[in-house]
Short mmCIF file of C-alpha atoms in Angstrom, two decimals:
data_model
loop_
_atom_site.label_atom_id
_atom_site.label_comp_id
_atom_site.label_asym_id
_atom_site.label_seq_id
_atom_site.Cartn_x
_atom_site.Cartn_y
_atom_site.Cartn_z
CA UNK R 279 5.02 4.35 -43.59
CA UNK R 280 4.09 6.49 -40.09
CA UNK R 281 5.01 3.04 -38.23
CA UNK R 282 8.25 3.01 -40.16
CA UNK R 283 9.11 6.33 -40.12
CA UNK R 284 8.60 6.35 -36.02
CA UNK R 285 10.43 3.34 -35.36
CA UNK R 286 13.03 4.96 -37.25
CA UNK R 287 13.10 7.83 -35.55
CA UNK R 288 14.02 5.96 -32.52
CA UNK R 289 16.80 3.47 -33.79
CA UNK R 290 18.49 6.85 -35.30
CA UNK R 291 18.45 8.29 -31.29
CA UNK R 292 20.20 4.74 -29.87
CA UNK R 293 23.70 6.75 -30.61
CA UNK R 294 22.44 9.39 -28.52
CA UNK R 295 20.67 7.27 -25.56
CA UNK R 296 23.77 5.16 -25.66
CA UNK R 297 25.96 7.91 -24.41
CA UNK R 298 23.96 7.85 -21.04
CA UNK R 299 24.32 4.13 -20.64
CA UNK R 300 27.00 4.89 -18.13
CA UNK R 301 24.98 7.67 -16.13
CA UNK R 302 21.94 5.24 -15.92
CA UNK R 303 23.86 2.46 -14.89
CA UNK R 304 25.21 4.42 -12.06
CA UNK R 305 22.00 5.60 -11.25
CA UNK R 306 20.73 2.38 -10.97
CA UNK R 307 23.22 1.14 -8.24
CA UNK R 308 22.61 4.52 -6.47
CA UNK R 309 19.13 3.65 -5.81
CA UNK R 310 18.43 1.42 -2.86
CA UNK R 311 17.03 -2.08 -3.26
CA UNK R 312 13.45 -1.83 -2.56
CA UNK R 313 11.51 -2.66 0.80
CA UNK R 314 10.57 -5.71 1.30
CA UNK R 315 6.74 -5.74 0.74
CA UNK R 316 5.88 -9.31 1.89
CA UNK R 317 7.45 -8.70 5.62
CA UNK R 318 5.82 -4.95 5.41
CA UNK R 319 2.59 -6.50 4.72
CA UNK R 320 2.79 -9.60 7.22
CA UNK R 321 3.00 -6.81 10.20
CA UNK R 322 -0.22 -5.49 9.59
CA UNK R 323 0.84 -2.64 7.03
CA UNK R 324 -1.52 -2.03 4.00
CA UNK R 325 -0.81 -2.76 0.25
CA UNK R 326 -0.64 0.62 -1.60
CA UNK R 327 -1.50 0.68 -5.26
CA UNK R 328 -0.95 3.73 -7.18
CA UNK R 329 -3.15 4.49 -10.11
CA UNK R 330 -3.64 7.36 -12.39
CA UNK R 331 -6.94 9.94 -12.25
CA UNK R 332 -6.86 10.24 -15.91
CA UNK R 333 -5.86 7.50 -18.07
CA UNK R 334 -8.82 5.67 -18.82
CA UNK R 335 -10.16 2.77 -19.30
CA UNK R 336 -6.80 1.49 -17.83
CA UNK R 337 -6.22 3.19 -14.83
CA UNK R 338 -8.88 5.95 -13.79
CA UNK R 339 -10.98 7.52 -10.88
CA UNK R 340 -14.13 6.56 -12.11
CA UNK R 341 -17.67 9.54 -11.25
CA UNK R 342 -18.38 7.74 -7.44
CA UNK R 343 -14.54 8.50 -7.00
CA UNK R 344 -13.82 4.79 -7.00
CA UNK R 345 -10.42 3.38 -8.55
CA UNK R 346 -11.15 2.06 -11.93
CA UNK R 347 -9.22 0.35 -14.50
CA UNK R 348 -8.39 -2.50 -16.88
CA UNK R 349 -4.49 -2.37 -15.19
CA UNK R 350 -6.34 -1.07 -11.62
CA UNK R 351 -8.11 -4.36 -11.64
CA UNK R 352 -4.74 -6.61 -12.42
CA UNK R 353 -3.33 -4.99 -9.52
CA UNK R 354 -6.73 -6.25 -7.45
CA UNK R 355 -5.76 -9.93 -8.58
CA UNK R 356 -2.12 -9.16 -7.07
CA UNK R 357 -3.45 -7.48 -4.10
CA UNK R 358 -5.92 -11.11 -3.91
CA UNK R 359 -2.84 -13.42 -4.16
CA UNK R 360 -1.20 -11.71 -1.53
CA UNK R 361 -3.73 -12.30 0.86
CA UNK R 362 -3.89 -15.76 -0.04
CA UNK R 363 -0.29 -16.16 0.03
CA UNK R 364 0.29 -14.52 3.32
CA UNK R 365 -2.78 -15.89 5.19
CA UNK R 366 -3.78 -12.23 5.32
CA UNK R 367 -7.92 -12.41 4.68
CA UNK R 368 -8.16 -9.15 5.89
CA UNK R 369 -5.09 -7.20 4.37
CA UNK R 370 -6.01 -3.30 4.22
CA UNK R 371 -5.23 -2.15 0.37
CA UNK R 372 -4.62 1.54 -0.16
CA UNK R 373 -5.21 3.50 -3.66
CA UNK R 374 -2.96 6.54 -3.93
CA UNK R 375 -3.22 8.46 -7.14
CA UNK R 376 0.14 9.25 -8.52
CA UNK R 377 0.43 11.72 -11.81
CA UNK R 378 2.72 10.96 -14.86
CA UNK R 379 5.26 12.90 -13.25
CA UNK R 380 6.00 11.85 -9.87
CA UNK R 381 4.55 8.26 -10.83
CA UNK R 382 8.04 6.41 -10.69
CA UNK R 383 9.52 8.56 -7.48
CA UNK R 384 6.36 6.84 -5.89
CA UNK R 385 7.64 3.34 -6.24
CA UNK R 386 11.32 4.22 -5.65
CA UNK R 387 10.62 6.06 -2.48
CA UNK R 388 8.04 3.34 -1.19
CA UNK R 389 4.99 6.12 -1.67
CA UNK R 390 3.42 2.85 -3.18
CA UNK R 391 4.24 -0.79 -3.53
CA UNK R 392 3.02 -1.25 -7.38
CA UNK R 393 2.15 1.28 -10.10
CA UNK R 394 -1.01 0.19 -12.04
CA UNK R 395 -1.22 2.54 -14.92
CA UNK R 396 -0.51 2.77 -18.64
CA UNK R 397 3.14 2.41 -17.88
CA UNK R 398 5.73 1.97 -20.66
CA UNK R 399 8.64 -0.60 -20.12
CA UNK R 400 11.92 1.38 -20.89
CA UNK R 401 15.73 0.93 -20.19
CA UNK R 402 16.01 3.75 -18.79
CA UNK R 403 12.99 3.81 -16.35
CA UNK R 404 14.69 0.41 -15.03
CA UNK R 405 17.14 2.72 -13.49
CA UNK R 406 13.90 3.61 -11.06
CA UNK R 407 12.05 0.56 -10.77
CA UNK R 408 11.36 -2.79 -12.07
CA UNK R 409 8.84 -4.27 -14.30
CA UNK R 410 6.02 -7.16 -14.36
CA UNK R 411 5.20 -9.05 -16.77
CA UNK R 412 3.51 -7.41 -19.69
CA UNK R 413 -0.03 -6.12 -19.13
CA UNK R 414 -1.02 -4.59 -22.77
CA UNK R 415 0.53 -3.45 -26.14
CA UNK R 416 -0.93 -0.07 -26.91
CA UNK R 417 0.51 2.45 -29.52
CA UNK R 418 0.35 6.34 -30.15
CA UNK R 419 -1.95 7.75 -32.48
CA UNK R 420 -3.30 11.47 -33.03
CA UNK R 421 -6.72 13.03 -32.84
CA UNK R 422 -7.82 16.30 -34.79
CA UNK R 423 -11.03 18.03 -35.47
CA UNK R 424 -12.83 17.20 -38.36
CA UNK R 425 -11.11 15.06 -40.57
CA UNK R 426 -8.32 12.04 -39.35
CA UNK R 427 -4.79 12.83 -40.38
CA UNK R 428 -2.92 9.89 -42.93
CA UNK R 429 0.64 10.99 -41.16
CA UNK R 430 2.86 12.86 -39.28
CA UNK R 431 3.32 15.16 -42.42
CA UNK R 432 0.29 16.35 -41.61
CA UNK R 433 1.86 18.31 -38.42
CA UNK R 434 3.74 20.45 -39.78
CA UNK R 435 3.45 23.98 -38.63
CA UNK R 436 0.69 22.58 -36.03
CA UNK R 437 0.25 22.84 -32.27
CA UNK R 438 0.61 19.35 -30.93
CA UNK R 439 -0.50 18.48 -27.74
CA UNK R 440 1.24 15.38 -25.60
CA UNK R 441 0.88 14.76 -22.23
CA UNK R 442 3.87 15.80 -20.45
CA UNK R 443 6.88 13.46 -19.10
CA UNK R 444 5.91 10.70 -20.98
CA UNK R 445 7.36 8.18 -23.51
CA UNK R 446 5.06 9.50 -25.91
CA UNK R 447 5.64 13.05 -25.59
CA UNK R 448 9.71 11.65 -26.11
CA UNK R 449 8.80 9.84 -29.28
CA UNK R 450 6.72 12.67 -30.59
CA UNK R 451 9.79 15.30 -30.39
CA UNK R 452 12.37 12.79 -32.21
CA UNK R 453 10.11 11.65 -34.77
CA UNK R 454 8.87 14.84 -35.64
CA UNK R 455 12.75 16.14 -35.57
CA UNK R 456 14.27 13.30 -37.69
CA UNK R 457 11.16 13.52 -40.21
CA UNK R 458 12.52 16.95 -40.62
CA UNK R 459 8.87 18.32 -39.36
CA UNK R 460 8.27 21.76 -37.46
CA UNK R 461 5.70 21.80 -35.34
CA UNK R 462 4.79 23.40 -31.84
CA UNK R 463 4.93 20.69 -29.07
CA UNK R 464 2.15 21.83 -26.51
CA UNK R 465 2.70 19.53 -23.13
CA UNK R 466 -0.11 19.21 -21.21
CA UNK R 467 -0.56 17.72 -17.45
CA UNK R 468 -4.02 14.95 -18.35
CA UNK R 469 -5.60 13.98 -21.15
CA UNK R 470 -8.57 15.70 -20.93
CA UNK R 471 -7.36 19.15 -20.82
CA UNK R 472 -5.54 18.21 -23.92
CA UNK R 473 -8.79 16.82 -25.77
CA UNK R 474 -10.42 20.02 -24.76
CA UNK R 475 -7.70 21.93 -25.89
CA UNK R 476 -8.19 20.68 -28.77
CA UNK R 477 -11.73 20.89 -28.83
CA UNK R 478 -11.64 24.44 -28.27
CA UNK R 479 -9.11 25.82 -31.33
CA UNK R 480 -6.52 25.88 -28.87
CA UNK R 481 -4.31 22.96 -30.62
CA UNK R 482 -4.40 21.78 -33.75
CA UNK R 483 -3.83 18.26 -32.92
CA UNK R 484 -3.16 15.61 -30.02
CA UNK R 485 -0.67 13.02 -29.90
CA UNK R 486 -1.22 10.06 -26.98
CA UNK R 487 -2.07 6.65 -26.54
CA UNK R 488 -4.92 5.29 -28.57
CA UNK R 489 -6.57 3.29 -26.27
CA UNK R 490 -6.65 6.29 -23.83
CA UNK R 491 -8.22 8.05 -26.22
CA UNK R 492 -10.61 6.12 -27.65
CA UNK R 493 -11.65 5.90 -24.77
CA UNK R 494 -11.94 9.14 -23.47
CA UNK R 495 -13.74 10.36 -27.18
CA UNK R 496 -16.50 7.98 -26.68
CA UNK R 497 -17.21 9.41 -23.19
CA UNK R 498 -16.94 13.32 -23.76
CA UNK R 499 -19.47 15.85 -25.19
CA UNK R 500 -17.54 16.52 -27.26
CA UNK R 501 -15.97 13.16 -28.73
CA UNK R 502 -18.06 13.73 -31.88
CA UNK R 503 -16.10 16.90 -33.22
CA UNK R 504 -12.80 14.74 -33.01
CA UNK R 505 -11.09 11.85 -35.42
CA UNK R 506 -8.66 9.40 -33.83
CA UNK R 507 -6.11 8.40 -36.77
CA UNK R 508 -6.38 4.78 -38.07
CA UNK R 509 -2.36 4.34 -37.68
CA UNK R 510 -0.31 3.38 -34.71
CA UNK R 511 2.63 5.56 -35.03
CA UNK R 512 4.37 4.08 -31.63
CA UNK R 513 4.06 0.84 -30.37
CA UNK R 514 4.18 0.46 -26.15
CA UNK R 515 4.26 -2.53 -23.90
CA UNK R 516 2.90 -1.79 -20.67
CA UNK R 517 3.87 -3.42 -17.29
CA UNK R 518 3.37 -2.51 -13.99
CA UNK R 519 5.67 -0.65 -11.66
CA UNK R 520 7.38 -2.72 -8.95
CA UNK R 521 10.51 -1.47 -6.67
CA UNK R 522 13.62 -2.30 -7.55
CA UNK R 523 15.41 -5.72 -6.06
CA UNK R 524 12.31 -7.24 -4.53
CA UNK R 525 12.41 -10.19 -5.74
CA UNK R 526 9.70 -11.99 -4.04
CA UNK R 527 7.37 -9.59 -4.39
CA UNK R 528 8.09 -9.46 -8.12
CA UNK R 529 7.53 -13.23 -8.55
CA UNK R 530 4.53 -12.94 -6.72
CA UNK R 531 3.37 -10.61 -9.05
CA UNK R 532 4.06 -12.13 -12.26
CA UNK R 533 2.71 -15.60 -11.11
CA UNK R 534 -0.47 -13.99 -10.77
CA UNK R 535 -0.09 -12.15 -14.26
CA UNK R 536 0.85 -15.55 -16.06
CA UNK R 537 -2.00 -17.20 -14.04
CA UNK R 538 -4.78 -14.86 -15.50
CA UNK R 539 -3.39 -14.93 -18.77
CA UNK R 540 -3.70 -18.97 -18.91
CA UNK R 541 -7.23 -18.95 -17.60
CA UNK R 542 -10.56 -17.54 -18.76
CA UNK R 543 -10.27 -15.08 -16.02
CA UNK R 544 -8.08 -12.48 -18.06
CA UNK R 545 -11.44 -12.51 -20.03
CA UNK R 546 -13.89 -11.42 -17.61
CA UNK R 547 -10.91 -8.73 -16.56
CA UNK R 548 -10.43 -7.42 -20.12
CA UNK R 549 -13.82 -7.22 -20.97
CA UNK R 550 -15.08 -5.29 -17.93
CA UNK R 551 -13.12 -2.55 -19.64
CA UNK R 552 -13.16 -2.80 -23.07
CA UNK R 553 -15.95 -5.00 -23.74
CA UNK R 554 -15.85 -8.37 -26.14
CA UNK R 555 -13.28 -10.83 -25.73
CA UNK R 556 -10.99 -11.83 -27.77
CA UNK R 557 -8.99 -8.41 -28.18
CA UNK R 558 -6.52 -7.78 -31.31
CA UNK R 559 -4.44 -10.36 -32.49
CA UNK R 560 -1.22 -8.58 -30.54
CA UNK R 561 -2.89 -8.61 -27.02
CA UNK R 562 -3.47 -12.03 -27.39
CA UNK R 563 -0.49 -12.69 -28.26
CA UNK R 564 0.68 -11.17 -25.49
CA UNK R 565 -1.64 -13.39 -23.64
CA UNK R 566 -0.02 -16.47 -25.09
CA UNK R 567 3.09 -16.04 -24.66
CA UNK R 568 3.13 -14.70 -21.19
CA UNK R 569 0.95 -17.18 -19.61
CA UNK R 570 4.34 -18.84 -18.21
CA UNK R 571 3.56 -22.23 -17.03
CA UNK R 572 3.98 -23.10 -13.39
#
C-alpha cells in the first residue's frame, strides 16, 4: 500500500510537472553542448570524477580519505577504458567531491567530466546533463528509533528529516501532501547529520535511500538504537552524470557499463561493496537487460 500510495502521489503531480515542460525544454537548448572530453583528455588534461563524501557504500570518502564507492568504482572501469581507448597508460584521473546541491552545475559547467554518485535519472535533470546507462535500482525507506514504522501514516505530526535538494526529499513532500499527512519536513545537508539527528530526539524520523542507510546504520555507534522500515516507498534508477551532447564520450561510457554487466566482473565490483553476489532479483535484472551486446 506505501509503494502504491507513493507512486500515486507522483502520477497525481504529472499535471503539475507538465506545465514546466516548456520552461525545461528551453532550458535545455540554453545550455551549451558539453566539452568534448576525449580531445580534452588526448592533450594531456586529467579525467575528473566527482563523487559524494557522504553517500555510502556507493559513493563515499572512505577513513584514509580515499574515494570509495560501489558507483566510485564504475567510474574507475570508465576512467580504465579511456586509457585503453586513447592509448593514454598514464592518464592523470582527478576526484572532486561535489555535494547534492551543486552536484549537476559540476557537470554542466565542466567542474567534472562524470558524476559517480547515487544519482536519480529524471526528466527534468536532463535539462542539465545526460545519463549512462543504469547503475542500480534503489528505493526510499524511513528509519526511526525503536520500533520500524508499517507506513507513511505513521508521520503524521512528526519531524522528518530528508536530505536536501534531492529526488527524495521531492517525493517525500508530495506524498506526504496527497496522502493528506502533516508533518514537519526537516532538510538536512548529509546523511549523517540526519541519522544523528535522529539519534539525538531531534527528529522523529528519516526519510532517504535505503541502501544509503543501511549502510550507514551498520557502521555508526549508534546504528543499534535505529529501525530501517521493511518497505520501499520510492523506487530510483541511478545512472551516472555525463555532460550534455557528448556523444562519444557517452558511448564510451555505456560500452563499458554493458561490458561489466555481461561479464563476471560486475561481480567482483558489486561485491566489494555490498558483499555476496547475486544481489536482489531487480539489480539483476538490471544487469540483464543492460548488458547491451556489442
Amino acid at each position: 500500500m506505501a509503494i502504491a500510495a507513493a507512486f500515486h502521489a507522483r502520477i497525481r503531480t504529472t499535471g503539475a510537472r507538465g506545465a514546466t515542460v516548456a520552461a525545461l525544454l528551453l532550458a535545455a537548448l540554453a545550455v551549451p553542448a558539453g566539452a568534448q572530453t576525449l580531445d580534452r583528455l588526448t592533450k594531456g588534461e586529467p579525467f575528473r570524477i566527482g563523487y559524494r563524501q557522504f553517500a555510502p557504500p556507493y559513493s563515499y570518502a572512505a577513513s584514509n580519505g580515499q574515494p570509495s564507492g560501489y558507483i566510485v568504482d564504475l567510474c574507475r572501469e570508465v576512467a580504465d577504458a579511456l586509457k585503453r581507448s586513447l592509448k593514454l597508460p598514464n592518464m592523470a584521473v582527478d576526484y572532486v567531491k561535489v555535494s547534492a546541491e551543486d552536484r549537476f552545475e559540476a557537470v554542466r559547467d565542466g567542474r567534472i567530466d562524470i558524476l559517480c554518485e547515487p544519482t536519480s535519472m529524471t526528466m527534468s535533470r536532463r535539462a542539465l546533463v545526460d545519463f549512462s546507462l543504469p547503475t542500480f535500482l534503489d528505493g526510499a525507506g524511513v528509519v526511526t528509533r525503536g520500533s520500524a514504522v508499517k507506513g507513511l501514516e505513521e508521520l503524521r505530526g512528526k519531524k522528518v528529516g530528508v536530505l536536501k535538494g534531492t529526488t527524495t526529499e521531492e517525493t517525500l513532500r508530495a506524498t506526504l501532501s496527497q496522502m493528506g499527512i502533516t508533518a514537519t519536513i526537516v532538510t538536512v545537508t548529509d546523511h549523517p547529520d540526519g541519522l544523528k539527528q535522529l539519534a539525538d530526539g531531534k527528529l522523529d524520523a528519516y526519510f532517504g535511500d535505503r541502501g544509503i542507510l543501511n549502510y550507514l546504520i551498520a557502521n555508526t555507534a549508534f546504528g543499534s538504537r535505529l529501525s530501517l522500515s521493511d518497505q520501499y516507498f520510492t523506487f530510483e534508477t541511478y545512472a551516472l552524470g555525463l555532460p550534455r551532447g557528448d556523444q562519444t564520450f557517452r558511448l564510451l561510457v555505456d560500452t563499458t557499463l554493458a561490458d561489466l554487466y555481461r561479464t563476471d566482473r560486475i561481480r567482483d565490483i558489486y561485491a566489494k561493496s555490498f558483499g555476496k553476489f547475486p544481489p536482489d532479483q531487480f539489480l539483476n535484472a538490471l544487469f540483464v537487460i543492460n548488458g547491451v551486446p556489442k
